[in-house]
Amino acid sequence: MAEPSIRALIFDVDGTLAETEELHRQSFNRAFAGAGLDIVWDQSLYRELLAVTGGKRRILHYFEQQGRPLDRSMVALAAGLHAAKNRYYAETLAKDGLELRPGVARLIADAHDNGQKVALATTTGRGNLVALLNAVATALPVDGFDAVVTGEDVSVLKPHPEAYLLALGKLSLRGAECLAFEDSEAGLRAAVGAGIRTVVTPSIYTRHQDFSAAIQVLPDLSSFHWNL
Ligand code: XBP
Ligand code: MG
């Protein structure tokens, strides 16, 4: 039985709707190789780099760590690499598809049946989001969402609460009337910073993070329960 005070569910995208970060990592590596760069992000390095939200910022952070000067040519290089990464990511999703994480489709279908709104608040860009939604379209029990906020709509990425505050504005709801679903500590901090109670389902890349601010921490959303 849904909690009547909850008027909307707001979902993070990468790691929450689907396990996408491994495909992002492989696509970053294809972009590095395609540009002739001798850079490979292995899984353990990528786990650390994910603390920096936003793919372009992540590349720049890596360059900085490597002691490279962050001048205009580096910023342009990072932008080009990020665009190439996103092309590989979208191409692979279109070719191979992707599964939603367990429990996601059911929770969204139940929200609709309960008259609750459903929204998305993500750090990724709109192109990547569309590529993902197309790849999972047959499994997703909705044609559209009541509000969508991407990294292109905000001036500061998660863990800043701006994405969630913008989603609340679009929904015309207060934080206390919503429930957020996240997979990462940065996302959790963003949602809680906007005054939204948050359920965390850690993804393969975020299991080591601190989720003490969450109201529930679950292996996946098939075990979500409404006693908040
Ligand atoms: C997680 C992120 C993103 C992705 C890559 O987004 O931090 O940066 O790793 O996507 P979410 P971009 O908020 O959905 O969990 O390269 O488009 O940034
Ligand atoms: Mg996420």
PDB file of N, CA and C and ligand atoms in Angstrom, residues 12-16 20-21 24 28 46 50 52-56 58 82 85-86 121-125 128 157-158 182-184 187, ligand 1:
ATOM      1  N   ASP A  12      16.796   8.661 -10.082  1.00  0.00           N
ATOM      2  CA  ASP A  12      18.086   8.865 -10.731  1.00  0.00           C
ATOM      3  C   ASP A  12      18.126   7.939 -11.954  1.00  0.00           C
ATOM      4  N   VAL A  13      19.060   8.128 -12.849  1.00  0.00           N
ATOM      5  CA  VAL A  13      19.109   7.317 -14.075  1.00  0.00           C
ATOM      6  C   VAL A  13      20.267   6.315 -14.045  1.00  0.00           C
ATOM      7  N   ASP A  14      21.505   6.812 -14.209  1.00  0.00           N
ATOM      8  CA  ASP A  14      22.656   5.899 -14.291  1.00  0.00           C
ATOM      9  C   ASP A  14      22.835   5.146 -12.976  1.00  0.00           C
ATOM     10  N   GLY A  15      22.817   3.842 -13.055  1.00  0.00           N
ATOM     11  CA  GLY A  15      23.030   3.015 -11.867  1.00  0.00           C
ATOM     12  C   GLY A  15      21.749   2.695 -11.124  1.00  0.00           C
ATOM     13  N   THR A  16      20.687   3.488 -11.347  1.00  0.00           N
ATOM     14  CA  THR A  16      19.423   3.271 -10.625  1.00  0.00           C
ATOM     15  C   THR A  16      18.386   2.624 -11.541  1.00  0.00           C
ATOM     16  N   THR A  20      24.385   1.164 -15.981  1.00  0.00           N
ATOM     17  CA  THR A  20      24.937   1.776 -17.200  1.00  0.00           C
ATOM     18  C   THR A  20      26.419   2.119 -17.089  1.00  0.00           C
ATOM     19  N   GLU A  21      26.948   2.156 -15.849  1.00  0.00           N
ATOM     20  CA  GLU A  21      28.298   2.728 -15.706  1.00  0.00           C
ATOM     21  C   GLU A  21      29.385   1.891 -16.373  1.00  0.00           C
ATOM     22  N   HIS A  24      29.398   3.058 -19.852  1.00  0.00           N
ATOM     23  CA  HIS A  24      30.056   4.373 -19.916  1.00  0.00           C
ATOM     24  C   HIS A  24      31.573   4.174 -19.872  1.00  0.00           C
ATOM     25  N   PHE A  28      34.216   5.362 -22.634  1.00  0.00           N
ATOM     26  CA  PHE A  28      35.336   6.287 -22.386  1.00  0.00           C
ATOM     27  C   PHE A  28      36.615   5.696 -22.983  1.00  0.00           C
ATOM     28  N   TYR A  46      37.918   3.489 -12.334  1.00  0.00           N
ATOM     29  CA  TYR A  46      36.628   4.112 -12.654  1.00  0.00           C
ATOM     30  C   TYR A  46      35.760   4.247 -11.404  1.00  0.00           C
ATOM     31  N   LEU A  50      34.308   7.888 -10.380  1.00  0.00           N
ATOM     32  CA  LEU A  50      32.868   8.163 -10.341  1.00  0.00           C
ATOM     33  C   LEU A  50      32.490   9.140  -9.232  1.00  0.00           C
ATOM     34  N   VAL A  52      33.558  11.912  -9.085  1.00  0.00           N
ATOM     35  CA  VAL A  52      33.396  13.163  -9.827  1.00  0.00           C
ATOM     36  C   VAL A  52      32.223  12.967 -10.781  1.00  0.00           C
ATOM     37  N   THR A  53      31.136  13.687 -10.561  1.00  0.00           N
ATOM     38  CA  THR A  53      29.946  13.506 -11.402  1.00  0.00           C
ATOM     39  C   THR A  53      30.123  14.269 -12.718  1.00  0.00           C
ATOM     40  N   GLY A  54      29.506  13.718 -13.773  1.00  0.00           N
ATOM     41  CA  GLY A  54      29.594  14.344 -15.088  1.00  0.00           C
ATOM     42  C   GLY A  54      30.814  13.839 -15.836  1.00  0.00           C
ATOM     43  N   GLY A  55      30.573  13.258 -17.023  1.00  0.00           N
ATOM     44  CA  GLY A  55      31.662  12.630 -17.766  1.00  0.00           C
ATOM     45  C   GLY A  55      32.764  13.594 -18.170  1.00  0.00           C
ATOM     46  N   LYS A  56      32.414  14.816 -18.579  1.00  0.00           N
ATOM     47  CA  LYS A  56      33.438  15.772 -19.016  1.00  0.00           C
ATOM     48  C   LYS A  56      34.288  16.219 -17.829  1.00  0.00           C
ATOM     49  N   ARG A  58      34.776  14.479 -15.243  1.00  0.00           N
ATOM     50  CA  ARG A  58      35.553  13.296 -14.839  1.00  0.00           C
ATOM     51  C   ARG A  58      36.854  13.209 -15.647  1.00  0.00           C
ATOM     52  N   HIS A  82      34.528  13.429 -24.617  1.00  0.00           N
ATOM     53  CA  HIS A  82      33.224  13.181 -24.006  1.00  0.00           C
ATOM     54  C   HIS A  82      32.158  12.978 -25.086  1.00  0.00           C
ATOM     55  N   LYS A  85      32.697   9.567 -26.534  1.00  0.00           N
ATOM     56  CA  LYS A  85      32.211   8.569 -25.566  1.00  0.00           C
ATOM     57  C   LYS A  85      30.703   8.429 -25.654  1.00  0.00           C
ATOM     58  N   ASN A  86      30.011   9.561 -25.714  1.00  0.00           N
ATOM     59  CA  ASN A  86      28.545   9.520 -25.762  1.00  0.00           C
ATOM     60  C   ASN A  86      28.040   8.871 -27.054  1.00  0.00           C
ATOM     61  N   ALA A 121      15.723  12.630 -12.416  1.00  0.00           N
ATOM     62  CA  ALA A 121      16.708  13.676 -12.100  1.00  0.00           C
ATOM     63  C   ALA A 121      18.095  13.066 -12.251  1.00  0.00           C
ATOM     64  N   THR A 122      18.760  13.416 -13.345  1.00  0.00           N
ATOM     65  CA  THR A 122      20.044  12.783 -13.656  1.00  0.00           C
ATOM     66  C   THR A 122      21.131  13.800 -13.950  1.00  0.00           C
ATOM     67  N   THR A 123      22.356  13.337 -13.799  1.00  0.00           N
ATOM     68  CA  THR A 123      23.534  14.136 -14.122  1.00  0.00           C
ATOM     69  C   THR A 123      23.900  14.014 -15.589  1.00  0.00           C
ATOM     70  N   THR A 124      23.498  12.918 -16.199  1.00  0.00           N
ATOM     71  CA  THR A 124      23.901  12.688 -17.588  1.00  0.00           C
ATOM     72  C   THR A 124      23.177  13.642 -18.530  1.00  0.00           C
ATOM     73  N   GLY A 125      23.644  13.709 -19.778  1.00  0.00           N
ATOM     74  CA  GLY A 125      23.045  14.605 -20.764  1.00  0.00           C
ATOM     75  C   GLY A 125      21.776  14.016 -21.368  1.00  0.00           C
ATOM     76  N   ASN A 128      22.204  10.993 -23.877  1.00  0.00           N
ATOM     77  CA  ASN A 128      22.424   9.694 -23.233  1.00  0.00           C
ATOM     78  C   ASN A 128      21.135   9.172 -22.603  1.00  0.00           C
ATOM     79  N   LEU A 157      26.221  20.224 -10.914  1.00  0.00           N
ATOM     80  CA  LEU A 157      25.804  18.817 -10.916  1.00  0.00           C
ATOM     81  C   LEU A 157      25.687  18.277  -9.496  1.00  0.00           C
ATOM     82  N   LYS A 158      25.068  17.080  -9.356  1.00  0.00           N
ATOM     83  CA  LYS A 158      25.054  16.385  -8.066  1.00  0.00           C
ATOM     84  C   LYS A 158      26.506  16.261  -7.573  1.00  0.00           C
ATOM     85  N   GLU A 182      18.032   6.485  -5.639  1.00  0.00           N
ATOM     86  CA  GLU A 182      19.403   6.779  -6.069  1.00  0.00           C
ATOM     87  C   GLU A 182      20.291   5.549  -5.903  1.00  0.00           C
ATOM     88  N   ASP A 183      21.441   5.571  -6.594  1.00  0.00           N
ATOM     89  CA  ASP A 183      22.405   4.476  -6.417  1.00  0.00           C
ATOM     90  C   ASP A 183      23.726   4.961  -5.847  1.00  0.00           C
ATOM     91  N   SER A 184      23.913   6.287  -5.746  1.00  0.00           N
ATOM     92  CA  SER A 184      25.246   6.781  -5.374  1.00  0.00           C
ATOM     93  C   SER A 184      25.169   7.765  -4.206  1.00  0.00           C
ATOM     94  N   GLY A 187      24.402  11.265  -5.480  1.00  0.00           N
ATOM     95  CA  GLY A 187      22.978  11.422  -5.763  1.00  0.00           C
ATOM     96  C   GLY A 187      22.166  11.512  -4.488  1.00  0.00           C
TER      97      GLY A 187
HETATM   98  C1  XBP B   1      25.919   9.500 -13.199  1.00  0.00           C
HETATM   99  C2  XBP B   1      27.056  10.317 -13.674  1.00  0.00           C
HETATM  100  C3  XBP B   1      27.275  10.516 -15.134  1.00  0.00           C
HETATM  101  C4  XBP B   1      27.606   9.235 -15.883  1.00  0.00           C
HETATM  102  C5  XBP B   1      28.089   9.498 -17.282  1.00  0.00           C
HETATM  103  O1  XBP B   1      24.684  10.119 -13.564  1.00  0.00           O
HETATM  104  O2  XBP B   1      27.790  10.826 -12.858  1.00  0.00           O
HETATM  105  O3  XBP B   1      28.341  11.426 -15.267  1.00  0.00           O
HETATM  106  O4  XBP B   1      28.681   8.571 -15.226  1.00  0.00           O
HETATM  107  O5  XBP B   1      27.246  10.341 -17.997  1.00  0.00           O
HETATM  108  P1  XBP B   1      23.327   9.870 -12.689  1.00  0.00           P
HETATM  109  P2  XBP B   1      27.820  11.687 -18.701  1.00  0.00           P
HETATM  110  O6  XBP B   1      23.050  11.187 -12.017  1.00  0.00           O
HETATM  111  O7  XBP B   1      22.243   9.499 -13.693  1.00  0.00           O
HETATM  112  O8  XBP B   1      23.598   8.754 -11.729  1.00  0.00           O
HETATM  113  O9  XBP B   1      29.079  11.317 -19.416  1.00  0.00           O
HETATM  114  O10 XBP B   1      26.721  12.103 -19.643  1.00  0.00           O
HETATM  115  O11 XBP B   1      28.060  12.695 -17.613  1.00  0.00           O
END
